[in-house]
PDB file of C-alpha atoms in Angstrom:
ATOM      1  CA  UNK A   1      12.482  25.356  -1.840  1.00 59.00           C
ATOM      2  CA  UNK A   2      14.052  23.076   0.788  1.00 79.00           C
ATOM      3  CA  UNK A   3      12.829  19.750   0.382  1.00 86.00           C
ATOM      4  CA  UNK A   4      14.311  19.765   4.065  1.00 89.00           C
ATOM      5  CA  UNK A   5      11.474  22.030   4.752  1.00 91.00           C
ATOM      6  CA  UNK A   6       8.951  19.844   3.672  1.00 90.00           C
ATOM      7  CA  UNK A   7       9.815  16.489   5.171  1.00 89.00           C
ATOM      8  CA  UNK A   8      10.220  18.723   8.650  1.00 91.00           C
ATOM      9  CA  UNK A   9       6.987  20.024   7.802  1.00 91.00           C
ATOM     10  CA  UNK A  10       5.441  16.289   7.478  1.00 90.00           C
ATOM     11  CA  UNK A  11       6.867  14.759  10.340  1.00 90.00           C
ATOM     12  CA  UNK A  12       5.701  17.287  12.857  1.00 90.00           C
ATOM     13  CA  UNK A  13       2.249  16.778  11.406  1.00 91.00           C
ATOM     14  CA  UNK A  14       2.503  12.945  11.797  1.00 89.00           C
ATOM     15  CA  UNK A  15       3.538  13.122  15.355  1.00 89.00           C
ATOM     16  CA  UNK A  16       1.777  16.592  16.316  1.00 89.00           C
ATOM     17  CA  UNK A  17       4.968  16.891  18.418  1.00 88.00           C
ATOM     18  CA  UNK A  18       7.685  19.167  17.643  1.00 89.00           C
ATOM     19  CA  UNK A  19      10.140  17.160  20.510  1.00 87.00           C
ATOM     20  CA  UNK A  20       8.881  13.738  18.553  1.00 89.00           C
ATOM     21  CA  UNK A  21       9.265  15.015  15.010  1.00 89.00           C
ATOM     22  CA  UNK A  22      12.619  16.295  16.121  1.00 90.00           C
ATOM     23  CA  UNK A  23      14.114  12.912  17.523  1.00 89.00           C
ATOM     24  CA  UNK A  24      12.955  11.439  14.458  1.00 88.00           C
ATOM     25  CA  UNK A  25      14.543  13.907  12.240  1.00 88.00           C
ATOM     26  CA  UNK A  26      18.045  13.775  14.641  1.00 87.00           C
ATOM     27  CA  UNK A  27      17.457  17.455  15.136  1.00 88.00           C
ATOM     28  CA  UNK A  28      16.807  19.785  18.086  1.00 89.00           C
ATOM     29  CA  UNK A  29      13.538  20.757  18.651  1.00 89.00           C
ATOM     30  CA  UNK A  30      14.468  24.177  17.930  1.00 91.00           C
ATOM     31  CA  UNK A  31      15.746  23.636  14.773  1.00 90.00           C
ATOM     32  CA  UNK A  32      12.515  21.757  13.685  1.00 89.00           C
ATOM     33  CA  UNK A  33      10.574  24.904  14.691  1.00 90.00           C
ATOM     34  CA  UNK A  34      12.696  27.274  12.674  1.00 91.00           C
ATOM     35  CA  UNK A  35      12.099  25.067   9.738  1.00 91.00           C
ATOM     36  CA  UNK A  36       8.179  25.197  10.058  1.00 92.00           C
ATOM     37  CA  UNK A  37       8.490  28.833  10.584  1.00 92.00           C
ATOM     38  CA  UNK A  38      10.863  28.805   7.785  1.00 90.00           C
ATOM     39  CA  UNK A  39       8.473  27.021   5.562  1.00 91.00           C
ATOM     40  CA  UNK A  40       5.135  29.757   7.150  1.00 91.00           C
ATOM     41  CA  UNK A  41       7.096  32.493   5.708  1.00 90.00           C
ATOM     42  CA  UNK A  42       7.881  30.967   2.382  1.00 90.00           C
ATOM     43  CA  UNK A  43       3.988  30.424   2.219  1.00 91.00           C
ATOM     44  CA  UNK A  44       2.511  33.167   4.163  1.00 91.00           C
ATOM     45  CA  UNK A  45       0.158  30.890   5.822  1.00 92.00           C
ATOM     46  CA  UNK A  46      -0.069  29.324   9.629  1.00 92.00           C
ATOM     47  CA  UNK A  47       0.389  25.784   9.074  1.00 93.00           C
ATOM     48  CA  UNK A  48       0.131  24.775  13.054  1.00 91.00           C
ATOM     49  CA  UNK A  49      -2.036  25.719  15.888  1.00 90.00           C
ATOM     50  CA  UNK A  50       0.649  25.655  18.608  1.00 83.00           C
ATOM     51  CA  UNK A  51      -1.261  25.028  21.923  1.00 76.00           C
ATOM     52  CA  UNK A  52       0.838  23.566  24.670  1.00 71.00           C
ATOM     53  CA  UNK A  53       1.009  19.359  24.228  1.00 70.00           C
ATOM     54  CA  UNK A  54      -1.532  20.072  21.233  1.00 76.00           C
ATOM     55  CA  UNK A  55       0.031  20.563  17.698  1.00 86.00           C
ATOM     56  CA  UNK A  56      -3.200  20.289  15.332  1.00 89.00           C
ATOM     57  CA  UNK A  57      -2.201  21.736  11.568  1.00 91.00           C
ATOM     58  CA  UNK A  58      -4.022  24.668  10.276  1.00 92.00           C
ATOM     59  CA  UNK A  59      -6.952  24.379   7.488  1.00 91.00           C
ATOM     60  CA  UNK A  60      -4.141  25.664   5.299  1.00 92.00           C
ATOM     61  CA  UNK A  61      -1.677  23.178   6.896  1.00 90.00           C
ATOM     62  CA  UNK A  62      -4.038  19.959   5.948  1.00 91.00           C
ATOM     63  CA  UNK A  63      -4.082  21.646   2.071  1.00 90.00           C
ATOM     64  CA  UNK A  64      -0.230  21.230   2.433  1.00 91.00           C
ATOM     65  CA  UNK A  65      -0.150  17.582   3.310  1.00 89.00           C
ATOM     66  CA  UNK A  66      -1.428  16.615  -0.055  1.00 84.00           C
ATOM     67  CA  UNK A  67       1.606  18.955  -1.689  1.00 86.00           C
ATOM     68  CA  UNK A  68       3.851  18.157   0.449  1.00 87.00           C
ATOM     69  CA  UNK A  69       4.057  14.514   0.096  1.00 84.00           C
ATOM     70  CA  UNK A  70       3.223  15.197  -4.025  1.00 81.00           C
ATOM     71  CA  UNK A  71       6.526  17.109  -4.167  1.00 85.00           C
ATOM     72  CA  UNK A  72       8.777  15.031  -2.102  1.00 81.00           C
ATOM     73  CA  UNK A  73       7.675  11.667  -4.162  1.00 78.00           C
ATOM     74  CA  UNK A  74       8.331  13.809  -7.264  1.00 77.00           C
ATOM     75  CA  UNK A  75      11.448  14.342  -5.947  1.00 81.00           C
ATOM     76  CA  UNK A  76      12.952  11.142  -5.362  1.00 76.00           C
ATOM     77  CA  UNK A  77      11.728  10.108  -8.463  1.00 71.00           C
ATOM     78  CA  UNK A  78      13.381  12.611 -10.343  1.00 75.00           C
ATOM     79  CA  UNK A  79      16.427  11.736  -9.064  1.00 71.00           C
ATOM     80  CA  UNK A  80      16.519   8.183  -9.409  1.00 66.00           C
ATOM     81  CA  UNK A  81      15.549   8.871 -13.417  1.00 68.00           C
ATOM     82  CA  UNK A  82      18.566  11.356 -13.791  1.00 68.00           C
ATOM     83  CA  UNK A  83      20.603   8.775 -11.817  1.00 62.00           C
ATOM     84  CA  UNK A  84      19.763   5.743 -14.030  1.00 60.00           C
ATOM     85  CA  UNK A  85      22.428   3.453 -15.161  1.00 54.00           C
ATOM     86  CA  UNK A  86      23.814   2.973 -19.052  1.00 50.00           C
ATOM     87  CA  UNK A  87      21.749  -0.189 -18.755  1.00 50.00           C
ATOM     88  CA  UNK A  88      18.437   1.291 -17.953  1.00 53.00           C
ATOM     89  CA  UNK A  89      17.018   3.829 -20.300  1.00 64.00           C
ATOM     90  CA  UNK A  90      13.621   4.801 -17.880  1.00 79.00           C
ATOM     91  CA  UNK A  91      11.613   3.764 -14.451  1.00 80.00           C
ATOM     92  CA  UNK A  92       8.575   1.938 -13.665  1.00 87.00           C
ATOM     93  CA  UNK A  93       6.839   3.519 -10.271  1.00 89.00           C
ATOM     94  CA  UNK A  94       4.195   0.688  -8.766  1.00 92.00           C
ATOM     95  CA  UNK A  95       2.354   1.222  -5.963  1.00 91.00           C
ATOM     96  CA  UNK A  96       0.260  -1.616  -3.956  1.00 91.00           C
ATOM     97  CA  UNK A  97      -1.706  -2.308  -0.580  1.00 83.00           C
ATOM     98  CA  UNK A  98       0.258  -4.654   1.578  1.00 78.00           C
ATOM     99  CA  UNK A  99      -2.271  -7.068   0.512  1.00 84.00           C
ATOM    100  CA  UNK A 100      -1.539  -7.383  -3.185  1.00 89.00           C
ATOM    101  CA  UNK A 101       1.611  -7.885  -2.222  1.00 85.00           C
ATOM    102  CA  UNK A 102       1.385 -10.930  -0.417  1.00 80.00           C
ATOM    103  CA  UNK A 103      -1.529 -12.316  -2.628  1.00 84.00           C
ATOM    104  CA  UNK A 104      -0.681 -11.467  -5.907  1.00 86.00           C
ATOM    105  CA  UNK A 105       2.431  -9.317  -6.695  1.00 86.00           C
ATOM    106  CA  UNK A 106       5.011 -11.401  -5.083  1.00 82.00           C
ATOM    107  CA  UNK A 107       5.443 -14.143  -7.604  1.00 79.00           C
ATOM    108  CA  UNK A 108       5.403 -11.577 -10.585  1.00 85.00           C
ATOM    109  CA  UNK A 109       8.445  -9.215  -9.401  1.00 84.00           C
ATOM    110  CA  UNK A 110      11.392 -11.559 -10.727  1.00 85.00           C
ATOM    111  CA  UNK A 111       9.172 -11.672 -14.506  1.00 84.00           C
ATOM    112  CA  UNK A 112       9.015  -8.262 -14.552  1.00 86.00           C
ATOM    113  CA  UNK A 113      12.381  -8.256 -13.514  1.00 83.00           C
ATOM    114  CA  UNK A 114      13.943 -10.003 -16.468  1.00 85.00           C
ATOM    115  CA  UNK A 115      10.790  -9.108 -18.653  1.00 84.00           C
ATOM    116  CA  UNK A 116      11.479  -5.731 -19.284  1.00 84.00           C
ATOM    117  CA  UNK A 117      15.265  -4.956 -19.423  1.00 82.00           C
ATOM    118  CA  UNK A 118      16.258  -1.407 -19.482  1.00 80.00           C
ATOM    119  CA  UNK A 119      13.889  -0.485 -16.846  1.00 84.00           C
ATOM    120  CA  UNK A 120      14.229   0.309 -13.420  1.00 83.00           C
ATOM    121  CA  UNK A 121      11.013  -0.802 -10.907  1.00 85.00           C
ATOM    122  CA  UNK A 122      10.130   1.606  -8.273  1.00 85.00           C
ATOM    123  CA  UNK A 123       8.126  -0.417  -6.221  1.00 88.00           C
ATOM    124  CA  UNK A 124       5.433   0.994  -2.825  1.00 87.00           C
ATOM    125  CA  UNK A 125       3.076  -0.146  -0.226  1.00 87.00           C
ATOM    126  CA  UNK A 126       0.649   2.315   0.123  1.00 86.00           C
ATOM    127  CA  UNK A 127      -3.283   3.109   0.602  1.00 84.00           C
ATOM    128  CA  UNK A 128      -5.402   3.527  -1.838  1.00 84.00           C
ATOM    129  CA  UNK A 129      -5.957   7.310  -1.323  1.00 84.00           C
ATOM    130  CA  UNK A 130      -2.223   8.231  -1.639  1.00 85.00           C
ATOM    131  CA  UNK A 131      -2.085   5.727  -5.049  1.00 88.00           C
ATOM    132  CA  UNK A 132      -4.998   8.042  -6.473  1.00 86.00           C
ATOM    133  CA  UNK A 133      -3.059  11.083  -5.592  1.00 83.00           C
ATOM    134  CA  UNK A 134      -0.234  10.117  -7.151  1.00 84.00           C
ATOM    135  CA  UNK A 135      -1.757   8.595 -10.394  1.00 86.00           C
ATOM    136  CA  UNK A 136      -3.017  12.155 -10.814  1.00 82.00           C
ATOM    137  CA  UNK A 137       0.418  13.882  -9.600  1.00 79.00           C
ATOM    138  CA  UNK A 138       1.687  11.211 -12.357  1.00 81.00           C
ATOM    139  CA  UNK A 139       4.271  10.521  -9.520  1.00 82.00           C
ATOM    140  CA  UNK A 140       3.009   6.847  -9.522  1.00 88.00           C
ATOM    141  CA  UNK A 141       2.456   4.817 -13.254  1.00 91.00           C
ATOM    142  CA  UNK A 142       0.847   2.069 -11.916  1.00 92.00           C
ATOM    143  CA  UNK A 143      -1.789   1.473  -9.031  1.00 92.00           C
ATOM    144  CA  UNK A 144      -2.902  -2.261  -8.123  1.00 93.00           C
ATOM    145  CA  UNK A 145      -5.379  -2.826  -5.780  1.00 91.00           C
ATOM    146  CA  UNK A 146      -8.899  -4.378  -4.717  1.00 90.00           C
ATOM    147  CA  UNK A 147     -10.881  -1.483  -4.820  1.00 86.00           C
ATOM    148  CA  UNK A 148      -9.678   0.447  -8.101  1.00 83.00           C
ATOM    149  CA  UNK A 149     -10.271   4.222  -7.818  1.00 79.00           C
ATOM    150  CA  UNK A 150     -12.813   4.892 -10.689  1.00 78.00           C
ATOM    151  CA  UNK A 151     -12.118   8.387 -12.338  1.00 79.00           C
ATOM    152  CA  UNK A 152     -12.397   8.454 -16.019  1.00 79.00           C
ATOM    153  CA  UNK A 153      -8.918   9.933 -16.610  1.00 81.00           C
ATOM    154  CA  UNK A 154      -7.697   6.355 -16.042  1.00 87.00           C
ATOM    155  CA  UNK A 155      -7.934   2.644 -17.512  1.00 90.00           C
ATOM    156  CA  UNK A 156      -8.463  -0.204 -15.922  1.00 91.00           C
ATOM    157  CA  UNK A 157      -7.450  -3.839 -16.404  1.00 92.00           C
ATOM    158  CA  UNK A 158      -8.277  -6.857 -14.515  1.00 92.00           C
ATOM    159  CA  UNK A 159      -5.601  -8.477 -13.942  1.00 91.00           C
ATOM    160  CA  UNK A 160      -6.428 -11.636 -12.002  1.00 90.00           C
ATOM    161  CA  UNK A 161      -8.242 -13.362  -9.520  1.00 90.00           C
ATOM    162  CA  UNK A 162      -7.335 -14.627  -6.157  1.00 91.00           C
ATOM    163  CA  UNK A 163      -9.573 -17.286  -3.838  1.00 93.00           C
ATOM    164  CA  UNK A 164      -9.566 -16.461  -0.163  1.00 95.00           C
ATOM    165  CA  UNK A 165      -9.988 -19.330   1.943  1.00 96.00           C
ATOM    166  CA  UNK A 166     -10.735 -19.851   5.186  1.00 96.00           C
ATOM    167  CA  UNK A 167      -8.210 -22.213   7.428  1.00 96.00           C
ATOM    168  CA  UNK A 168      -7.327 -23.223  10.511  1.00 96.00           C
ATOM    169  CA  UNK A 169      -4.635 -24.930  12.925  1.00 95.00           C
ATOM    170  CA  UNK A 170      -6.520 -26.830  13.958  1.00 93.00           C
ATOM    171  CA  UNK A 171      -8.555 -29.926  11.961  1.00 93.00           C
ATOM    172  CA  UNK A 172     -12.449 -30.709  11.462  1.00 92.00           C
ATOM    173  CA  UNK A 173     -13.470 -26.963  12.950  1.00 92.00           C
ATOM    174  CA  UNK A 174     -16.755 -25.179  11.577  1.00 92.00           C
ATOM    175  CA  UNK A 175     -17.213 -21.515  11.042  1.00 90.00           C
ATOM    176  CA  UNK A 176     -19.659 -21.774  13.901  1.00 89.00           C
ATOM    177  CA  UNK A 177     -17.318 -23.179  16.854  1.00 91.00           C
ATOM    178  CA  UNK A 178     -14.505 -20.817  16.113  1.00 92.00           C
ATOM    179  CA  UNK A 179     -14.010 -19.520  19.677  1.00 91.00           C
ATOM    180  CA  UNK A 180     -13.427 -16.235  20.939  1.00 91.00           C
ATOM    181  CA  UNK A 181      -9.253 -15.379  20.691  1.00 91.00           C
ATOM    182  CA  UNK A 182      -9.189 -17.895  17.626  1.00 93.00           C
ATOM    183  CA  UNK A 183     -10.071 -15.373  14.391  1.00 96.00           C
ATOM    184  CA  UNK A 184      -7.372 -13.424  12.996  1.00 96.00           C
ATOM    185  CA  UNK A 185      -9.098 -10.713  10.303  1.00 95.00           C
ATOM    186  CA  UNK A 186      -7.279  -9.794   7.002  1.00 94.00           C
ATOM    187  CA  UNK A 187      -8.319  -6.476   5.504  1.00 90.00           C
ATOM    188  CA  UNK A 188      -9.124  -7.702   1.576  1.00 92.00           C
ATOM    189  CA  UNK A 189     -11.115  -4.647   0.677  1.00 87.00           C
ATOM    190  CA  UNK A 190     -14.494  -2.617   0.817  1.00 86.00           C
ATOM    191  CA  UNK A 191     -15.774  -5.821  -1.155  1.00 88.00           C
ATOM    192  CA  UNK A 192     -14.819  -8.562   1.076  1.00 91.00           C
ATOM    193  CA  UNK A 193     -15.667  -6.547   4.043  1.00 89.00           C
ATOM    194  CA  UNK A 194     -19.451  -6.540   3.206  1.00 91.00           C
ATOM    195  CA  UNK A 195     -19.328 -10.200   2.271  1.00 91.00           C
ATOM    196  CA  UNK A 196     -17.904 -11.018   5.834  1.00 91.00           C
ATOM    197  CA  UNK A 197     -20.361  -8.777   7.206  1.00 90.00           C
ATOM    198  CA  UNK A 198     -23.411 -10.712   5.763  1.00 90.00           C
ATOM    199  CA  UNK A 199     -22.144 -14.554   5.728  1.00 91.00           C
ATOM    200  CA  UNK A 200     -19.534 -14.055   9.042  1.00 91.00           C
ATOM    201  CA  UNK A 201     -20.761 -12.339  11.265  1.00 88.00           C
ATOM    202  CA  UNK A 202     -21.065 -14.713  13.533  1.00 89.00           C
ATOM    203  CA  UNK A 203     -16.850 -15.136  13.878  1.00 91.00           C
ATOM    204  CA  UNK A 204     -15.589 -14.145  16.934  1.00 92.00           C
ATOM    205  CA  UNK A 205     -14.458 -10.614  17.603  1.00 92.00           C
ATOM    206  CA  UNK A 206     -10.583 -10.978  16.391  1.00 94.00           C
ATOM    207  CA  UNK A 207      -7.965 -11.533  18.410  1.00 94.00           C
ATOM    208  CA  UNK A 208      -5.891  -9.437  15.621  1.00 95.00           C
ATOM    209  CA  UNK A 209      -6.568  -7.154  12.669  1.00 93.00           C
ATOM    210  CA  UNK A 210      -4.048  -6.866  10.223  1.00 92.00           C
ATOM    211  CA  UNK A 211      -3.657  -5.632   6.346  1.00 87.00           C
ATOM    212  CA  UNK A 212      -0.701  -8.330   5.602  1.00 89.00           C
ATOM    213  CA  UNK A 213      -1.344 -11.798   4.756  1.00 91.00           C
ATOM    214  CA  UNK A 214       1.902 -12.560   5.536  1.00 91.00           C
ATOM    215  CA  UNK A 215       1.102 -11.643   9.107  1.00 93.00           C
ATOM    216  CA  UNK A 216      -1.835 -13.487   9.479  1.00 94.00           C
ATOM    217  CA  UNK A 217      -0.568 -16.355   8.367  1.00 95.00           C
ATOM    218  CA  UNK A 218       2.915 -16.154  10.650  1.00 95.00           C
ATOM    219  CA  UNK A 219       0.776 -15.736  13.238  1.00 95.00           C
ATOM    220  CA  UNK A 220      -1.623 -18.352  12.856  1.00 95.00           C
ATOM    221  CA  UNK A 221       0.773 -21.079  12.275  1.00 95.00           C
ATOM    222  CA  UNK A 222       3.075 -19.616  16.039  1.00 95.00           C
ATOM    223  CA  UNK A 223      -0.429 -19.106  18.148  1.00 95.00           C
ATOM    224  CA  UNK A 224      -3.148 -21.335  16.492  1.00 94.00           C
ATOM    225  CA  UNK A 225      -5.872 -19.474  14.720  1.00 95.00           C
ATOM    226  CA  UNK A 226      -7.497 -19.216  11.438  1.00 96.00           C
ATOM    227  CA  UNK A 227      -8.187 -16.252   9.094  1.00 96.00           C
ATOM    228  CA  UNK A 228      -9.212 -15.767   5.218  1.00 97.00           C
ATOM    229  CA  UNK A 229      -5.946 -16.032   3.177  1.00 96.00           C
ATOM    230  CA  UNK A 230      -5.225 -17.204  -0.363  1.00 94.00           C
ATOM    231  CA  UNK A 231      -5.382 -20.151  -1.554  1.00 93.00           C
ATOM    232  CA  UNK A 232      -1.995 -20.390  -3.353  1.00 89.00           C
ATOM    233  CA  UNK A 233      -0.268 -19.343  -0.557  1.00 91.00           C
ATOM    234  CA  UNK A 234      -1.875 -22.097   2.011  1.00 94.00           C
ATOM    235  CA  UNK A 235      -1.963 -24.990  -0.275  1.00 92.00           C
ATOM    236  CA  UNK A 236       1.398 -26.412   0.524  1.00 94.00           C
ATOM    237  CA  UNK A 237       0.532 -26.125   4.382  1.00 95.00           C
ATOM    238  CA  UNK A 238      -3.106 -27.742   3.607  1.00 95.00           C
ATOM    239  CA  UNK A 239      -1.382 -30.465   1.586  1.00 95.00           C
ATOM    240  CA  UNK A 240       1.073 -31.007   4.925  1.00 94.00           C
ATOM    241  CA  UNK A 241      -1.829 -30.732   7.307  1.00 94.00           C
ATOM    242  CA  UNK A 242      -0.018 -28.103   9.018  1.00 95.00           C
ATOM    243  CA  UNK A 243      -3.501 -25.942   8.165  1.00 96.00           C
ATOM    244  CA  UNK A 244      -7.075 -27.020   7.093  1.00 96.00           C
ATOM    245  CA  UNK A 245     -10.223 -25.753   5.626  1.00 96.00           C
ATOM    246  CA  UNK A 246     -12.786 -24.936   8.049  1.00 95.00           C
ATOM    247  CA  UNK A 247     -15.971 -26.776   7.336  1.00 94.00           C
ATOM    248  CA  UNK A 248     -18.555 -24.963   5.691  1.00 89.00           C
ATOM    249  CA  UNK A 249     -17.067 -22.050   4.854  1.00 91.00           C
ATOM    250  CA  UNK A 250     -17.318 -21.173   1.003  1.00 90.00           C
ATOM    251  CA  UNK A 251     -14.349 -19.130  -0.484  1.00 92.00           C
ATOM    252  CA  UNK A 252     -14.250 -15.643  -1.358  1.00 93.00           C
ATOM    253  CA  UNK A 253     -12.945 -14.424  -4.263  1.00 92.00           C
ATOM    254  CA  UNK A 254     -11.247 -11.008  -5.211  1.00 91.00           C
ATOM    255  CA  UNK A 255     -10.611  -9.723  -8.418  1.00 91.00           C
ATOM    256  CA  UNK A 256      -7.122  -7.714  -8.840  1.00 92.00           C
ATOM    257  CA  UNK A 257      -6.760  -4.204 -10.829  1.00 93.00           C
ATOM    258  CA  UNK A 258      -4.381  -2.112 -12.060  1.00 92.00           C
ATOM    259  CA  UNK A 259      -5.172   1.739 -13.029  1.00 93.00           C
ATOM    260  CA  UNK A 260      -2.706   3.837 -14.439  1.00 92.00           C
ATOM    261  CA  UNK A 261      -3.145   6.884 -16.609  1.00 87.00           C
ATOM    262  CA  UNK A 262      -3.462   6.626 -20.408  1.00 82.00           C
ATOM    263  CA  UNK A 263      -1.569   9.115 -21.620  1.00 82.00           C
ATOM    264  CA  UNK A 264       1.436   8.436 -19.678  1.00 82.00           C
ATOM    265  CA  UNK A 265       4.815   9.019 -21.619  1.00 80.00           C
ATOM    266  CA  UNK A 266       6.168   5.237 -20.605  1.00 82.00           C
ATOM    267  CA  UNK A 267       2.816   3.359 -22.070  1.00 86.00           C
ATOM    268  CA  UNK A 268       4.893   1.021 -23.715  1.00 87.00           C
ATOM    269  CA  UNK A 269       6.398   0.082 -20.830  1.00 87.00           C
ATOM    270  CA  UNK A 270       2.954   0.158 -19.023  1.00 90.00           C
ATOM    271  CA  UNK A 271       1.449  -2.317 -21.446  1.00 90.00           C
ATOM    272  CA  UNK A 272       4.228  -4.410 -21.110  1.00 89.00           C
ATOM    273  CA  UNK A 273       4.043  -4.650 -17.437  1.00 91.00           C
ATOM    274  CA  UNK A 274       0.467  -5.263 -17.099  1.00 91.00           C
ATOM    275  CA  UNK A 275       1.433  -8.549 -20.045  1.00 89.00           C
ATOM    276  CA  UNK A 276       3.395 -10.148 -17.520  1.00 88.00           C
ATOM    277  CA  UNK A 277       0.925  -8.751 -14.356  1.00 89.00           C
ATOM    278  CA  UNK A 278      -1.611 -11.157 -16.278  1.00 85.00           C
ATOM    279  CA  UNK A 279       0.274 -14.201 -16.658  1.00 67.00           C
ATOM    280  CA  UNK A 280      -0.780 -16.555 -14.353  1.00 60.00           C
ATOM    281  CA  UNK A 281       2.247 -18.497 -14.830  1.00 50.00           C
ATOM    282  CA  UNK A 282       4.127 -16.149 -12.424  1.00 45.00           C
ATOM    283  CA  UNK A 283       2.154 -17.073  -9.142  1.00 46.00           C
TER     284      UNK A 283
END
């Protein structure tokens, strides 16, 4: 099959647009219908319901999604394997929320790096559904997150901890004069969402919602704010008094996972990864 077909077939069900998909794809519209049609006949199935500014996909057509993407990522990878250098003998695939990038994951890349010569990282941002997909697809070797998906074809390892504190711009502020326009909320998880729920939910609606810590923080330190962020990454700017802890407000902590699947034909590799994921000596 076309893998043409199938990235055609995704962006038309992203935008439910065939005019959208197709200026995204640098194609004419026409030619993005003949590829969905293309791809119908291949699979004898409807994937669309074509109703006039209304492109919803089929009950078969939401079935695809899952393949679609499976085979694609499958795809890629297997090229960059057969493409690898002399130097490296296989590939490392890690997938991560946003989040875990920003509080944990950034100040281990250069160890793994040099750690584990002769392999090639693959690294992603991605939700947690997709990760569990693709630790099944075994498209993905390693999934780090908050919220570990809990099957029993995979292992789990804790790799860490991160404290979550809340600061502000502004100095000698409570939890309970934060004023409306002032709260900027960081997604950390199912976990840290009920926590906020029963000791904050007093905060003020916020005047953003982002998954990246990075974000947050940017915009906190252009606009004046305060949000929940880690504590290694703030404690240069508390030490400055370019941020500061809001009074009363106890820190959160978050522990970090990684799941991959056990069975996996680069477990060596794995095991060394998740050695240097551990060391706390990266951060």
């Amino acid at each position: 099959m076309d893998t043409d077909l199938l990235k055609t077939f995704l962006e038309v069900s992203r935008t439910r647009h065939f005019g959208k998909a197709a200026e995204n794809l640098y194609l004419t519209r026409s030619a993005v219908s003949f590829r969905v049609k293309q791809l119908e006949g291949i699979l004898g199935v409807a994937l669309f319901e074509r109703q006039r500014n209304n492109i919803q996909p089929t009950p078969a057509g939401e079935r695809m999604l899952g393949h679609a993407e499976a085979v694609l990522t499958a795809w890629e990878r297997a090229k960059q394997d057969v493409s690898l250098s002399q130097l490296q003998s296989t590939q490392l695939a890690i997938g991560a929320g946003p989040n875990i990038w920003d509080a944990y994951l950034q100040g281990h890349l250069q160890h793994l790096h040099v750690g584990l010569p002769g392999v090639a990282l693959r690294t992603e941002v991605l939700p947690l559904t997709v990760m569990t997909r693709q630790l099944m697809d075994r498209t993905l070797d390693l999934a780090i997150s908050f919220d570990p998906p809990k099957l029993d074809q995979f292992e789990l390892v804790q790799l860490g901890q991160i404290n979550l504190l809340l600061v502000s711009s502004t100095a000698n502020l409570s939890a309970a004069s934060i004023a409306p326009g002032q709260y900027v909320k960081v997604d950390w998880g199912t976990a840290f969402n009920i926590i906020h729920a029963q000791e904050y939910a007093a905060l003020p609606v916020p005047t953003l919602h982002t998954s990246s810590a990075r974000i947050a923080l940017d915009f906190i330190l252009n606009n004046g704010g305060c949000a929940f962020l880690p504590e290694h990454q703030v404690q240069g700017l508390l030490r400055d008094g370019q941020l500061h802890l809001v009074n009363g407000a106890s820190a959160i902590s978050r522990s970090v996972y990684v799941a991959y699947w056990a069975e996996n034909d680069r477990l060596e590799q794995i095991q060394q990864a998740i050695r240097f994921l551990t060391d706390k000596k990266s951060l």
